[in-house]
Amino acid sequence: MSDIFYDIETKELLDQNATDPDAAIRTLHMSVGATWCECHGEQFFHNTGELAEHLLLHERIIGFSIKHFDNAVLAWSPERPVRESFDPITGKHKIEKPLPDAPEDLKKMLDARCFDLLADLEARLGHRVSLAALAEGSLGKQKMASGPQAVVWNRLAATLRDRWPYALTDVGDQEGAQRVNELGRWFQERLEQYCMADALLVKKLFEYGIANKRVAYIDFEGERRVVKVQWR
Ligand SMILES: [Zn+2]
């Protein structure tokens, strides 16, 4: 069985007061996606179509809140891989689109083979639990960063990379242009490392759940609580 673990970060933060949260999620844009699988190792994606296609090469897609969140962001993004090929026998150009255009159809394809740790835990507990609380309770680990930090890092990386080097070069400051470029790359790397760290955190939590047949989380009162799981 080939499993792939994944997580994405978005360019905007989800509005917690949105009247229709599902609709709000569909308007978010991915900044970076990180995957880990035994067959391909660690991979980063900046295009949702390429990420969805890569995920669907695997039998099972594992993540945290991916059914509700990540899969929806991918499906409602209009990006789809397109391949053009030339058939020398018929003399015709062929256009191949491996993923469906309709968001609902792509969402179904992703959901059909996904295992969502949050959805599973929510069904057992009757309430949601955060990845940070599970990481601390089960693995004794802190999350490296937070969603809001990732949003700001992405904005900084984009602005520093796309705007300021040109402005500085225009006014003859080559060294300044190089420095902001480097700083932009540094924020980009931090963002990507965080995204990968979360994908790998889900992997560790999943493996912990299989080995121990339970996971633990820290509740809002600071108590460690244990929940039995049947993951495999
Ligand atoms: Zn793979």
Short mmCIF file of N, CA and C in Angstrom, two decimals, residues 6-11 28-35 43-56 70-71 73-83 97-100 106 110 154 161 188 191-192 195:
data_model
loop_
_atom_site.label_atom_id
_atom_site.label_comp_id
_atom_site.label_asym_id
_atom_site.label_seq_id
_atom_site.Cartn_x
_atom_site.Cartn_y
_atom_site.Cartn_z
N TYR A 6 0.39 14.68 3.32
CA TYR A 6 0.50 16.02 2.76
C TYR A 6 -0.11 17.11 3.61
N ASP A 7 0.37 18.32 3.36
CA ASP A 7 -0.15 19.51 4.03
C ASP A 7 0.06 20.70 3.10
N ILE A 8 -0.84 21.67 3.17
CA ILE A 8 -0.63 22.89 2.40
C ILE A 8 -0.69 24.11 3.31
N GLU A 9 -0.10 25.20 2.84
CA GLU A 9 -0.28 26.50 3.48
C GLU A 9 -1.02 27.38 2.47
N THR A 10 -1.76 28.38 2.99
CA THR A 10 -2.53 29.23 2.09
C THR A 10 -2.03 30.68 2.12
N LYS A 11 -2.39 31.41 1.05
CA LYS A 11 -1.95 32.81 0.93
C LYS A 11 -2.74 33.73 1.84
N LEU A 28 -9.60 30.39 -0.76
CA LEU A 28 -8.21 30.55 -0.32
C LEU A 28 -7.27 30.05 -1.42
N HIS A 29 -6.08 30.59 -1.47
CA HIS A 29 -5.11 30.13 -2.48
C HIS A 29 -3.93 29.48 -1.80
N MET A 30 -3.46 28.40 -2.39
CA MET A 30 -2.30 27.70 -1.82
C MET A 30 -1.03 28.52 -2.04
N SER A 31 -0.21 28.61 -0.99
CA SER A 31 1.12 29.23 -1.17
C SER A 31 2.15 28.14 -1.42
N VAL A 32 2.06 27.06 -0.65
CA VAL A 32 2.98 25.94 -0.86
C VAL A 32 2.31 24.64 -0.37
N GLY A 33 2.66 23.55 -1.01
CA GLY A 33 2.20 22.23 -0.58
C GLY A 33 3.41 21.34 -0.37
N ALA A 34 3.37 20.50 0.68
CA ALA A 34 4.49 19.60 0.96
C ALA A 34 3.96 18.18 1.05
N THR A 35 4.68 17.24 0.44
CA THR A 35 4.28 15.83 0.52
C THR A 35 5.47 14.98 0.93
N GLN A 43 8.64 16.30 -1.26
CA GLN A 43 8.41 17.09 -2.47
C GLN A 43 7.66 18.37 -2.10
N PHE A 44 7.97 19.45 -2.83
CA PHE A 44 7.26 20.72 -2.64
C PHE A 44 6.52 21.09 -3.92
N PHE A 45 5.36 21.72 -3.75
CA PHE A 45 4.54 22.12 -4.90
C PHE A 45 4.08 23.56 -4.75
N HIS A 46 4.06 24.26 -5.88
CA HIS A 46 3.53 25.62 -5.89
C HIS A 46 2.35 25.73 -6.84
N ASN A 47 1.97 24.62 -7.43
CA ASN A 47 0.84 24.57 -8.35
C ASN A 47 -0.12 23.47 -7.85
N THR A 48 -1.37 23.85 -7.62
CA THR A 48 -2.32 22.91 -7.02
C THR A 48 -2.63 21.73 -7.95
N GLY A 49 -2.62 21.98 -9.27
CA GLY A 49 -2.90 20.91 -10.22
C GLY A 49 -1.83 19.83 -10.17
N GLU A 50 -0.57 20.29 -10.13
CA GLU A 50 0.54 19.33 -10.06
C GLU A 50 0.51 18.55 -8.74
N LEU A 51 0.15 19.25 -7.66
CA LEU A 51 0.07 18.58 -6.36
C LEU A 51 -1.04 17.52 -6.38
N ALA A 52 -2.22 17.89 -6.88
CA ALA A 52 -3.34 16.94 -6.91
C ALA A 52 -2.99 15.71 -7.75
N GLU A 53 -2.33 15.96 -8.87
CA GLU A 53 -1.96 14.84 -9.74
C GLU A 53 -0.97 13.91 -9.02
N HIS A 54 -0.01 14.51 -8.33
CA HIS A 54 0.99 13.73 -7.59
C HIS A 54 0.31 12.92 -6.47
N LEU A 55 -0.60 13.54 -5.74
CA LEU A 55 -1.30 12.83 -4.65
C LEU A 55 -2.04 11.61 -5.19
N LEU A 56 -2.68 11.79 -6.35
CA LEU A 56 -3.53 10.72 -6.89
C LEU A 56 -2.73 9.56 -7.49
N ASP A 70 -7.75 21.11 3.03
CA ASP A 70 -6.75 21.04 1.94
C ASP A 70 -7.34 20.53 0.61
N ASN A 71 -8.10 19.45 0.66
CA ASN A 71 -8.70 18.89 -0.57
C ASN A 71 -9.61 19.92 -1.24
N VAL A 73 -9.34 23.28 -1.02
CA VAL A 73 -8.51 24.33 -1.62
C VAL A 73 -7.96 23.85 -2.97
N LEU A 74 -7.49 22.62 -3.02
CA LEU A 74 -6.94 22.07 -4.27
C LEU A 74 -8.02 21.98 -5.35
N ALA A 75 -9.18 21.45 -4.97
CA ALA A 75 -10.23 21.20 -5.98
C ALA A 75 -10.79 22.50 -6.54
N TRP A 76 -10.94 23.52 -5.70
CA TRP A 76 -11.55 24.77 -6.18
C TRP A 76 -10.54 25.73 -6.79
N SER A 77 -9.29 25.39 -6.75
CA SER A 77 -8.31 26.17 -7.53
C SER A 77 -8.48 25.76 -8.99
N PRO A 78 -8.43 26.73 -9.92
CA PRO A 78 -8.65 26.38 -11.34
C PRO A 78 -7.45 25.70 -12.01
N GLU A 79 -6.32 25.61 -11.33
CA GLU A 79 -5.13 25.04 -11.96
C GLU A 79 -5.30 23.54 -12.24
N ARG A 80 -5.08 23.15 -13.49
CA ARG A 80 -5.12 21.74 -13.89
C ARG A 80 -3.95 21.49 -14.84
N PRO A 81 -3.26 20.36 -14.66
CA PRO A 81 -2.16 20.06 -15.59
C PRO A 81 -2.71 19.82 -17.01
N VAL A 82 -2.03 20.37 -17.98
CA VAL A 82 -2.40 20.16 -19.39
C VAL A 82 -1.17 19.67 -20.12
N ARG A 83 -1.32 18.58 -20.87
CA ARG A 83 -0.17 18.08 -21.64
C ARG A 83 -0.53 18.01 -23.12
N LYS A 97 -5.78 16.19 -20.43
CA LYS A 97 -6.01 16.78 -19.10
C LYS A 97 -6.33 15.63 -18.14
N PRO A 98 -5.34 15.25 -17.33
CA PRO A 98 -5.54 14.08 -16.46
C PRO A 98 -6.52 14.30 -15.30
N LEU A 99 -6.83 15.57 -14.97
CA LEU A 99 -7.74 15.82 -13.84
C LEU A 99 -9.03 16.45 -14.34
N PRO A 100 -10.17 16.15 -13.68
CA PRO A 100 -11.43 16.76 -14.09
C PRO A 100 -11.44 18.27 -13.81
N LEU A 106 -13.10 16.68 -8.75
CA LEU A 106 -11.74 16.52 -8.23
C LEU A 106 -11.77 16.29 -6.71
N LEU A 110 -10.17 13.06 -4.64
CA LEU A 110 -9.22 13.19 -3.54
C LEU A 110 -9.79 12.58 -2.26
N ASN A 154 4.73 34.06 3.68
CA ASN A 154 4.51 33.98 2.24
C ASN A 154 4.41 35.36 1.62
N ARG A 161 10.80 39.24 -3.05
CA ARG A 161 11.33 38.62 -4.26
C ARG A 161 10.86 39.35 -5.51
N GLN A 188 10.89 32.23 2.27
CA GLN A 188 10.31 31.16 1.45
C GLN A 188 10.72 29.79 2.00
N LEU A 191 8.94 29.01 5.25
CA LEU A 191 7.56 28.61 4.96
C LEU A 191 7.50 27.15 4.51
N GLU A 192 8.40 26.79 3.61
CA GLU A 192 8.40 25.43 3.08
C GLU A 192 8.79 24.41 4.16
N CYS A 195 5.77 23.88 6.39
CA CYS A 195 4.75 23.06 5.72
C CYS A 195 5.15 21.58 5.74
#
